[in-house]
Coordinates of C-alpha atoms in Angstrom, one line a residue:
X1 CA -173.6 114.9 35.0
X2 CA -170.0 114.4 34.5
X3 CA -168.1 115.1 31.0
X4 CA -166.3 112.0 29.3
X5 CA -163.5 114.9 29.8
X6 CA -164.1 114.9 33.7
X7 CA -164.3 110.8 33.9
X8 CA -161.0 110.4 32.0
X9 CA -159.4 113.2 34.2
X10 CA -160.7 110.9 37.4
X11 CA -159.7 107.6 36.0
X12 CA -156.2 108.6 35.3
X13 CA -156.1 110.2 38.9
X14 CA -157.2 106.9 40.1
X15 CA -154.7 105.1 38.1
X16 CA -152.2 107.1 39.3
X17 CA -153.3 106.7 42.7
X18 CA -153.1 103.2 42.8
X19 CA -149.8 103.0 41.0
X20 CA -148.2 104.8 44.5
X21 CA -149.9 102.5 46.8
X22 CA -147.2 99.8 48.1
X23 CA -147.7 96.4 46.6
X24 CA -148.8 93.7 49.3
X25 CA -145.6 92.2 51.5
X26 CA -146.0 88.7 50.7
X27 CA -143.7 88.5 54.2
X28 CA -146.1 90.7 56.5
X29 CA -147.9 88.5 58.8
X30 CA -150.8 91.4 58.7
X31 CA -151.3 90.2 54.6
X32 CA -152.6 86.7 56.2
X33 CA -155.1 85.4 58.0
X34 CA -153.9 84.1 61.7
X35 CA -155.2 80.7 61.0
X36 CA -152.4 81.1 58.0
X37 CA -149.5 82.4 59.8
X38 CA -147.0 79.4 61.4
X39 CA -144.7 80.5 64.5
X40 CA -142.4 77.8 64.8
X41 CA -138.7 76.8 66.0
X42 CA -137.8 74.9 62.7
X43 CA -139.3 74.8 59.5
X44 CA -137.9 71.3 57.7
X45 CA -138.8 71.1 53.6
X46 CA -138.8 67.9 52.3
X47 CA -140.3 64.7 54.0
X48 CA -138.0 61.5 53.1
X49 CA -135.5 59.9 55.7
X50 CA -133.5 62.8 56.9
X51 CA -136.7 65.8 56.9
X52 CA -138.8 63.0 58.9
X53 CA -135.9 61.7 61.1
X54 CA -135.2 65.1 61.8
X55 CA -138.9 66.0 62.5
X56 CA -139.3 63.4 64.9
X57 CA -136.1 64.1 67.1
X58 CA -137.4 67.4 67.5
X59 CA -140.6 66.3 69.1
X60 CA -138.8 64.7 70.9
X61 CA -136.6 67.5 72.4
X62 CA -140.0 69.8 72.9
X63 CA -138.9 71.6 70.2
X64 CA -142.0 73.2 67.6
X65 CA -141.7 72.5 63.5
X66 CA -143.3 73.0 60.5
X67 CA -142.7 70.0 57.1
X68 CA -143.6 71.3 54.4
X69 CA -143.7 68.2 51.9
X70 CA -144.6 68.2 48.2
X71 CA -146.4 64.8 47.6
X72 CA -149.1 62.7 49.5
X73 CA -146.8 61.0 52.0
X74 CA -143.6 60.9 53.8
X75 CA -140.9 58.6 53.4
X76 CA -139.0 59.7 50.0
X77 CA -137.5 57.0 48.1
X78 CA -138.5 54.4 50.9
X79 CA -141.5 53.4 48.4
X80 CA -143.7 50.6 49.3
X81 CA -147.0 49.3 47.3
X82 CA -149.6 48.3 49.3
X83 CA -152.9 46.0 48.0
X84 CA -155.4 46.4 50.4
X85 CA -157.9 43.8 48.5
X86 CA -155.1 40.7 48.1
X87 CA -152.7 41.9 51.2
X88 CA -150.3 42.2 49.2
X89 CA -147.0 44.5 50.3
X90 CA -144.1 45.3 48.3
X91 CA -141.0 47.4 48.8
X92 CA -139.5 48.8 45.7
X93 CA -137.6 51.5 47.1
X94 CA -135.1 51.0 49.6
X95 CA -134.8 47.5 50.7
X96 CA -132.4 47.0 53.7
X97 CA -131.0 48.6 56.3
X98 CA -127.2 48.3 58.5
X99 CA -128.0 46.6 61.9
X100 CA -127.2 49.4 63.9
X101 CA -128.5 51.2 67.0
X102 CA -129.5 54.4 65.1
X103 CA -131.9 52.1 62.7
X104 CA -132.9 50.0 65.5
X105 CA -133.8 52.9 67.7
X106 CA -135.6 54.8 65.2
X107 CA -137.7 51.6 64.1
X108 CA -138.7 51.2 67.8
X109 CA -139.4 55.1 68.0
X110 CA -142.0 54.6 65.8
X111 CA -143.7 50.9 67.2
X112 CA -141.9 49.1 64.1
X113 CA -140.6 45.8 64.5
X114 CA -137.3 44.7 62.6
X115 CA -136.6 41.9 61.0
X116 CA -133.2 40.3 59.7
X117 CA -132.6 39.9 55.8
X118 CA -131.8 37.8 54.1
X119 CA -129.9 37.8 51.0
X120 CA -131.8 34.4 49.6
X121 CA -135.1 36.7 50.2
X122 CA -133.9 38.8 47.3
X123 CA -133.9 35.1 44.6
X124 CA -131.6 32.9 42.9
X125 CA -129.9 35.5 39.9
X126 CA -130.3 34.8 36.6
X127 CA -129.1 36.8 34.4
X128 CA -129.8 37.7 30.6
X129 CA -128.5 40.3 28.4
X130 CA -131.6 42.5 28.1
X131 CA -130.7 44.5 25.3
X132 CA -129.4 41.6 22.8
X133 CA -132.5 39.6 24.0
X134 CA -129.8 36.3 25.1
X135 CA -129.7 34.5 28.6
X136 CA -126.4 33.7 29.9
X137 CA -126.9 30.2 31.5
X138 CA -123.2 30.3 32.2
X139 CA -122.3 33.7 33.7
X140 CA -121.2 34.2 37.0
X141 CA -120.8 37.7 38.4
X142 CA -117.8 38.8 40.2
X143 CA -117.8 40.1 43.7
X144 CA -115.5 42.6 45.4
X145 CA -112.5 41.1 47.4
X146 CA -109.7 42.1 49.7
X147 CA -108.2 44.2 47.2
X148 CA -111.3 46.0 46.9
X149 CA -111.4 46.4 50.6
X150 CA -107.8 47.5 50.9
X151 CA -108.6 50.3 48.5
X152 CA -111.7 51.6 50.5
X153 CA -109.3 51.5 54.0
X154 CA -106.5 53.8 52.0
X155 CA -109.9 56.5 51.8
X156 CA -111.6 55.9 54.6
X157 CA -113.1 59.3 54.0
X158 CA -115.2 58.2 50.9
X159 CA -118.4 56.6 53.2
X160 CA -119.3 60.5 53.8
X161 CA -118.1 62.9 51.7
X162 CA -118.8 65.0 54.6
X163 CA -115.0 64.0 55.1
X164 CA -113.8 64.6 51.4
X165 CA -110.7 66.6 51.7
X166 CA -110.6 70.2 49.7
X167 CA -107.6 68.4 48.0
X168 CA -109.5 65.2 46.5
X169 CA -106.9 62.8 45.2
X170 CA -107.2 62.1 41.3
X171 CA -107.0 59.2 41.0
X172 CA -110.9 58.7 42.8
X173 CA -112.2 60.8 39.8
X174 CA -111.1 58.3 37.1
X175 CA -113.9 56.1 35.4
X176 CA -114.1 53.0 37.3
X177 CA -112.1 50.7 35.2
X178 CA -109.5 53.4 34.6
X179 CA -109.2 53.3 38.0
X180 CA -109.3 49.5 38.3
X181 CA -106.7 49.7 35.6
X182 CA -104.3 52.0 37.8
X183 CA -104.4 50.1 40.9
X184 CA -104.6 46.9 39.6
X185 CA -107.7 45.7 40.9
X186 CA -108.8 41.6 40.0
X187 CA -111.3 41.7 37.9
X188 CA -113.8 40.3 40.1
X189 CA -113.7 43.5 42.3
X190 CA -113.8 45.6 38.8
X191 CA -116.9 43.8 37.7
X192 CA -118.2 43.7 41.3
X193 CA -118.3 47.6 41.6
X194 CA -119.8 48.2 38.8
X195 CA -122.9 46.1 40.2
X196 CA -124.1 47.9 43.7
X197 CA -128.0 47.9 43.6
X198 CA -129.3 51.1 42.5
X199 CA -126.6 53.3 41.0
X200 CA -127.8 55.4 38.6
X201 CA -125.9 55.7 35.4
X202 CA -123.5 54.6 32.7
X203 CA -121.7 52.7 35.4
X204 CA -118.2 52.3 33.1
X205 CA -118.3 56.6 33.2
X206 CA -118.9 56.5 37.0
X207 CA -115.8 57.7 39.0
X208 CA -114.2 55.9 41.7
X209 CA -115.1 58.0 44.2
X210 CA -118.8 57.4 43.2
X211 CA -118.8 53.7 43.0
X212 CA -116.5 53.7 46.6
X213 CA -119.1 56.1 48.4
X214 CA -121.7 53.5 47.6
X215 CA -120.0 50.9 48.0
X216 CA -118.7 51.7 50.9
X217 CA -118.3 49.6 54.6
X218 CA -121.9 49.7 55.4
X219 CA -123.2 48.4 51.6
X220 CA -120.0 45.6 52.2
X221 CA -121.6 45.2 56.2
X222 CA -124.8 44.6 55.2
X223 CA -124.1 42.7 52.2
X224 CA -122.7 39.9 54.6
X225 CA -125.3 39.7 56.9
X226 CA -125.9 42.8 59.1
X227 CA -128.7 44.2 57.6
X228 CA -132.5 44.5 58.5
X229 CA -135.5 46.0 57.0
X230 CA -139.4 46.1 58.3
X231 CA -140.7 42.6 59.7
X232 CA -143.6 43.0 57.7
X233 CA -141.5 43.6 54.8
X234 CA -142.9 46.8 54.6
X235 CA -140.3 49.7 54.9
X236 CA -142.9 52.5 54.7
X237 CA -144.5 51.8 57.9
X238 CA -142.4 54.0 59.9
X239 CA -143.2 57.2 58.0
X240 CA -146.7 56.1 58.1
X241 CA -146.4 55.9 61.9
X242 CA -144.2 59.0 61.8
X243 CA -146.8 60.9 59.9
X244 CA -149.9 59.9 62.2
X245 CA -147.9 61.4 65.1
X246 CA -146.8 64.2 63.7
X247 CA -149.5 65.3 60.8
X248 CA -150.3 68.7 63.1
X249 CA -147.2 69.8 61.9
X250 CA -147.2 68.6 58.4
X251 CA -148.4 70.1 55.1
X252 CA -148.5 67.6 52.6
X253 CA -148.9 68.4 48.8
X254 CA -147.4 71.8 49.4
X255 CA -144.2 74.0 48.2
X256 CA -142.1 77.2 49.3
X257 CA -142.5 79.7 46.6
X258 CA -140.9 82.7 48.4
X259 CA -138.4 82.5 51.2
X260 CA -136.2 85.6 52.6
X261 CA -133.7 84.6 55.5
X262 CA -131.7 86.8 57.5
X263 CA -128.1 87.2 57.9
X264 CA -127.8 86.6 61.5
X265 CA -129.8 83.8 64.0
X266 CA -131.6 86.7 65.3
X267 CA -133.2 87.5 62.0
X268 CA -134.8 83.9 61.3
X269 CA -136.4 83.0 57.7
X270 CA -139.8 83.5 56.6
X271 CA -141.2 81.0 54.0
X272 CA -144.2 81.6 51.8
X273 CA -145.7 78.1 51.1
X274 CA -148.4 76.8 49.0
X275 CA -150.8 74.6 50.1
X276 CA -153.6 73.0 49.1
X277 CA -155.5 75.4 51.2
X278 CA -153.9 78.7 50.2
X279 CA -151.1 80.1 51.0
X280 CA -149.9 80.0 54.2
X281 CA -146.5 82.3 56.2
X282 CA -144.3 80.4 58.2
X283 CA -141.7 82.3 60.5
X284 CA -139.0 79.8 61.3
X285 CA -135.4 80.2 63.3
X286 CA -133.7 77.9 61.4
X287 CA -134.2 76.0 57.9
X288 CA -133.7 72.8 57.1
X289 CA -133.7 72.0 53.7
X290 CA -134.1 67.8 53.3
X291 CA -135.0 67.5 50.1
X292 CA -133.0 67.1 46.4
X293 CA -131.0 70.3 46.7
X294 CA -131.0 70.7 42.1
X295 CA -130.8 74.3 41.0
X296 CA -134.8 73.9 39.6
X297 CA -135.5 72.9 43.5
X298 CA -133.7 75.6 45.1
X299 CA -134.5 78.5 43.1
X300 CA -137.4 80.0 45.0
X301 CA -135.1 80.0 48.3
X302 CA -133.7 83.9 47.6
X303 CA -130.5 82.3 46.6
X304 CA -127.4 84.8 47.1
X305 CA -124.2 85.0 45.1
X306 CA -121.9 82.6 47.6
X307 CA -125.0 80.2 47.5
X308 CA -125.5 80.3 43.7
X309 CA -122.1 79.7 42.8
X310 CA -122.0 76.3 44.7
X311 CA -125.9 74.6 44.6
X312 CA -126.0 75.6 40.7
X313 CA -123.1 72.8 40.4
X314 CA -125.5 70.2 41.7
X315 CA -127.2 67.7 39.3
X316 CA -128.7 64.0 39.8
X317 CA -129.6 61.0 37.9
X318 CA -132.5 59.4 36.4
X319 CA -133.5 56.2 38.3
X320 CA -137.0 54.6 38.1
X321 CA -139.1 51.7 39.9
X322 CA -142.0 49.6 39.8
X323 CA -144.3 47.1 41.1
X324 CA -145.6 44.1 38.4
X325 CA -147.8 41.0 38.7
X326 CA -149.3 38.9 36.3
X327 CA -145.9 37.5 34.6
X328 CA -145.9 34.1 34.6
X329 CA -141.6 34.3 35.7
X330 CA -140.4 32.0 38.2
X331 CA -141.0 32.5 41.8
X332 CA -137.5 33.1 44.3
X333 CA -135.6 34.3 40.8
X334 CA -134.1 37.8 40.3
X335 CA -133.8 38.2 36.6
X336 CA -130.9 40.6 36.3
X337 CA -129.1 42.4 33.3
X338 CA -125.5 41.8 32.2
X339 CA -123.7 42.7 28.5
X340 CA -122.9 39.7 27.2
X341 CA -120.1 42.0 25.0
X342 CA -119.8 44.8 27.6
X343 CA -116.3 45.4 29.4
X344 CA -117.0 44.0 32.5
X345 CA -120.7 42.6 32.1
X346 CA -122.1 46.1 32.5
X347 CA -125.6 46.5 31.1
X348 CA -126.8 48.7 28.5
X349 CA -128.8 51.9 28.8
X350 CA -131.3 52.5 29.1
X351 CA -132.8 49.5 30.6
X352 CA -134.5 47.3 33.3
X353 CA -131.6 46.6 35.9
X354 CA -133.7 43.6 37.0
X355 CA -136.4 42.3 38.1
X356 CA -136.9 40.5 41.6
X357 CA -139.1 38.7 43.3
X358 CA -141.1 40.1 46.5
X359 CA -142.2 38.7 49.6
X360 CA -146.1 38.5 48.2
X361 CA -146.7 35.9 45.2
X362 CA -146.7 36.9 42.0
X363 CA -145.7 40.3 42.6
X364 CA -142.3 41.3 41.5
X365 CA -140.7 44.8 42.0
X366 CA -137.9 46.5 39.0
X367 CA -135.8 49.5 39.1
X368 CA -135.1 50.8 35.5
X369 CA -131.7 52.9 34.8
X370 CA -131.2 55.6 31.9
X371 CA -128.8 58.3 31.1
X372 CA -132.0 60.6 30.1
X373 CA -135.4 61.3 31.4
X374 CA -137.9 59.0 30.2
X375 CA -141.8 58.4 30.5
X376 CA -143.6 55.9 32.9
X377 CA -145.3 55.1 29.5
X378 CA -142.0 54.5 28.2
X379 CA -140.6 52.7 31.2
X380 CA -143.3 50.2 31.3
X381 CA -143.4 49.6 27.4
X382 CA -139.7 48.3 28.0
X383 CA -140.0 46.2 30.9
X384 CA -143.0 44.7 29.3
X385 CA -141.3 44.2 26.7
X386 CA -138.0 42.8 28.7
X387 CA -141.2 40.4 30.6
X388 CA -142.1 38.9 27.4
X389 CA -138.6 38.1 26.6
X390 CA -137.9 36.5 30.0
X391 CA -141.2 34.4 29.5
X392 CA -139.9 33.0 26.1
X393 CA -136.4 32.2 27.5
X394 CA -138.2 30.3 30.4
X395 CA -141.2 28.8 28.1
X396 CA -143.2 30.2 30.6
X397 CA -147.0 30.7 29.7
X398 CA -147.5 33.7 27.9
X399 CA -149.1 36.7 29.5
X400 CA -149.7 40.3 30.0
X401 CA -147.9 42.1 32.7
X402 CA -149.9 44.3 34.8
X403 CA -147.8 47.1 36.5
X404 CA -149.6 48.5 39.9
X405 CA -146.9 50.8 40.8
X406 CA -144.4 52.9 39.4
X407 CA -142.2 55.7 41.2
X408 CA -139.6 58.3 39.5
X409 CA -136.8 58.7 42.0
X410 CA -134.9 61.4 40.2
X411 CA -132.8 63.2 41.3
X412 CA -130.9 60.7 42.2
X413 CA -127.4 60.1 43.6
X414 CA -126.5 63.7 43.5
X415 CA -123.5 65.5 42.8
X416 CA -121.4 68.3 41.4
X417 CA -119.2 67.6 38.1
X418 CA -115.4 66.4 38.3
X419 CA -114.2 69.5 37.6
X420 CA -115.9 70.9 40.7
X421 CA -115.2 68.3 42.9
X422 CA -111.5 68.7 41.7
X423 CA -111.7 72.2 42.9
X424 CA -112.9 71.5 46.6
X425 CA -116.8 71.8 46.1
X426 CA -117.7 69.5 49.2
X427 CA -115.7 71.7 51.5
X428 CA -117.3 74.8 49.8
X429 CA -121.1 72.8 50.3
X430 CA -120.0 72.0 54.2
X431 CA -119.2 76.2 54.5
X432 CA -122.8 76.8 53.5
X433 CA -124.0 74.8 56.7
X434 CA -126.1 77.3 59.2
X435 CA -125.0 80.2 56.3
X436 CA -128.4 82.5 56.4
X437 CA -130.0 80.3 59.0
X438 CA -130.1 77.2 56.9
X439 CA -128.7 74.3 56.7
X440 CA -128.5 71.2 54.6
X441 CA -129.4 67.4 55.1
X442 CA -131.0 64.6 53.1
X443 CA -128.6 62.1 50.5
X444 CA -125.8 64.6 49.0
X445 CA -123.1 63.1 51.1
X446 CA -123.9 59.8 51.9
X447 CA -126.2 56.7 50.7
X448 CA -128.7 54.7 52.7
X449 CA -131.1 55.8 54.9
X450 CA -129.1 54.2 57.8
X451 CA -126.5 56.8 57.2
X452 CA -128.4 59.6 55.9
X453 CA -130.0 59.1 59.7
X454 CA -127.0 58.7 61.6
X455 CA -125.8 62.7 60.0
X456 CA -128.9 63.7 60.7
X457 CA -128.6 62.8 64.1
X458 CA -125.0 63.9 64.6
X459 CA -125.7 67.5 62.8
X460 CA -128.9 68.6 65.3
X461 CA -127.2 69.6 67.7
X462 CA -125.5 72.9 66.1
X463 CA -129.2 73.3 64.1
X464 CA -130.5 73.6 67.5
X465 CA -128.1 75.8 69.1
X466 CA -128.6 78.9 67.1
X467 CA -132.4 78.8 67.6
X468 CA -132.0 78.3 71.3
X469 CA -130.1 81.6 71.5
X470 CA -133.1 83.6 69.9

């Protein structure tokens, strides 16, 4: 029989033992079952309108791919509700589209019919001052003019920031109606560029160069009548038909928790990813990271020095949305939010922006804008509150709201800070493009699916040509 001297002797032996034994390579294919181990071409992370455009053009070029998405669906902030029992369909995401062969083609791609817009579909405004609880029967917003125009020609570079010079003129990183101020701008354009649908944010701190990249020709394009958007008014059915071709290649509800990627194309990346089956290896050529590039969303990616000092500068906003029915407001009205003491009309925060009609009866869609995070608990208690309001002001029947959809869009509209920008950060972002075999798509330099597309589309080809090589 052994001695409690003798089994402590062999338990620290042990101990020690296992202590020299090398820890198991979360990277070595052998630490994995095959079934768990993905060969592929392109790994793409992140499945809204630039991972899923770029998904399907490499189908279509016989190249392979892995998309690794977080949530339950593809599509991003193209957010649709969908009532199987009353039919009902309702986009509260994005809304339109530019009528323009990229859109067009990518809608037929995936067996979706168009359909034109237009603007009457979105209601007659009214607006009310939200905040201070008062209608304002008499206001009428301004609209940007030709002076607003002439100023977006002088930087034609400010549609994609992709074209930002390293040298960004000051004058774009005023406030808005310093800007206004400097140039001289009518105050209809002022007011008008404060009002673009869904930008996030105080809009009287938003720069110039903010308000123009939204604003920009293809917001002004399809604002007077070239834009489109799903016949069935339902925006999401591309992804949905995207997804059902595609789903092979897909992991939904899953997230990279380890990557290393090499210096050089022939070195590749390797991605650890959690799934909801386990953990699975994917061996890639090339990355494509699609999704809201934020420091808290990046930092499992192996980040370097050179990549750190540039994606830490990257913050977005807080935007929200929702689907409502039950409110008793008029039908074909958008119930918008203006300061009735503001400089320039602009709303409070935080807030409902407004609240419009959709194409199904009775069901209405709002976005909700706020300088800090808040709760969907939160977020509806205010708009329910705003709806009660609005039914007073309109001696409509009183009633309880009855939300049916809600979606948190943050991070939105991203971005460095003024400072960086200042100091030639989009140049430094477009040097990180194929640096360590990834490279970088999705919103940061451009708004609108439609464009967000179209730079997808024009930035495959050198994604492609470094894989092809190895």
């Amino acid at each position: 029989m052994l001695s409690t001297f003798s089994l402590c002797v062999l338990a620290s032996a042990a101990g020690a033992f296992g202590a020299t034994l090398p820890k198991r390579d979360q990277f070595d294919p052998s630490s994995y079952s095959s079934k768990n181990v993905v060969q592929t071409d392109f790994a793409i992370i992140g499945g809204g309108a630039a991972g899923t455009y770029a998904a399907i053009a490499l189908k279509d070029r016989k190249k392979t791919f892995t998309l690794v998405e977080i949530t339950n669906r593809l599509g991003g902030n193209t957010r649709t509700f969908r009532d199987p029992s009353t039919g009902a369909v309702v986009d509260f995401g994005l809304q339109i589209h530019l009528d323009a062969p990229i859109v067009r083609n990518f809608f037929s791609r995936l067996n979706t019919a168009l359909g034109q817009v237009q603007l009457s579909d979105f209601g007659l405004p009214k607006y009310f001052d939200f905040t201070q609880r008062v209608a304002l029967p008499n206001y009428v917003r301004g609209n940007v003019g030709a002076d607003y125009v002439a100023q977006l020609n002088k930087y034609s570079y400010l549609d994609d920031l992709n074209n930002l010079p390293a040298q960004v003129p000051s004058d774009l990183l005023l406030n808005w109606p310093d800007f206004a101020k400097k140039v001289g701008l009518s105050e209809n354009s002022t007011e008008g560029g404060l009002t673009w649908p869904a930008t996030p944010g105080n809009p009287l701190s938003t720069t110039a160069l903010a308000i123009f990249n939204d604003g920009n020709h293809i917001e002004l394009a399809e604002f007077q009548g070239a834009a489109v958007h799903a016949a069935n008014h339902d925006n999401s059915q591309i992804y949905r038909n995207a997804l059902a071709e595609i789903q092979a290649n897909v992991l939904l509800q899953s997230s990279i928790v380890a990557a290393k990627r090499g210096p050089t194309p022939d070195r590749g990346v390797q991605l650890v990813a959690n799934t909801p089956t386990g953990k699975k290896l994917i061996s890639a050529k090339q990355l494509i990271i699609a999704f809201p590039y934020t420091p808290d969303q990046t930092n499992t990616f192996g980040l370097d020095s050179k990549e750190q000092s540039i994606l830490s500068k990257i913050s977005g906003k807080y935007y929200y949305g929702g689907v409502v029915n039950n409110t008793n407001l008029e039908a074909g009205v958008t119930y918008t939010n203006a300061g009735a003491n503001t400089p320039y009309h602009a709303a409070s925060l935080p807030g409902v922006v407004e609240i419009a009609p959709s194409a199904s009866p009775g069901y209405f869609f709002y976005w909700y804008n706020t300088v800090s995070p808040l709760t969907r608990t939160q977020i509806e208690s205010s708009t329910r509150s705003t709806i009660k309001f609005l039914q007073s002001q309109i001696e409509a029947t009183a009633s309880e709201p009855n939300f049916v959809d809600f979606q948190d869009f943050s991070p939105f509209h991203l971005g460095p800070g003024n400072s960086d920008i200042a100091n030639g950060w989009y140049t430094k972002m477009k040097g990180l493009q194929g640096y360590r075999n990834t490279w970088y798509i999705s919103s940061m330099f451009v708004v609108g699916s439609t464009q967000v597309w179209n730079n997808t589309a024009n930035i495959l080809p050198s994604i492609i040509g470094p894989a092809n090589q190895h």
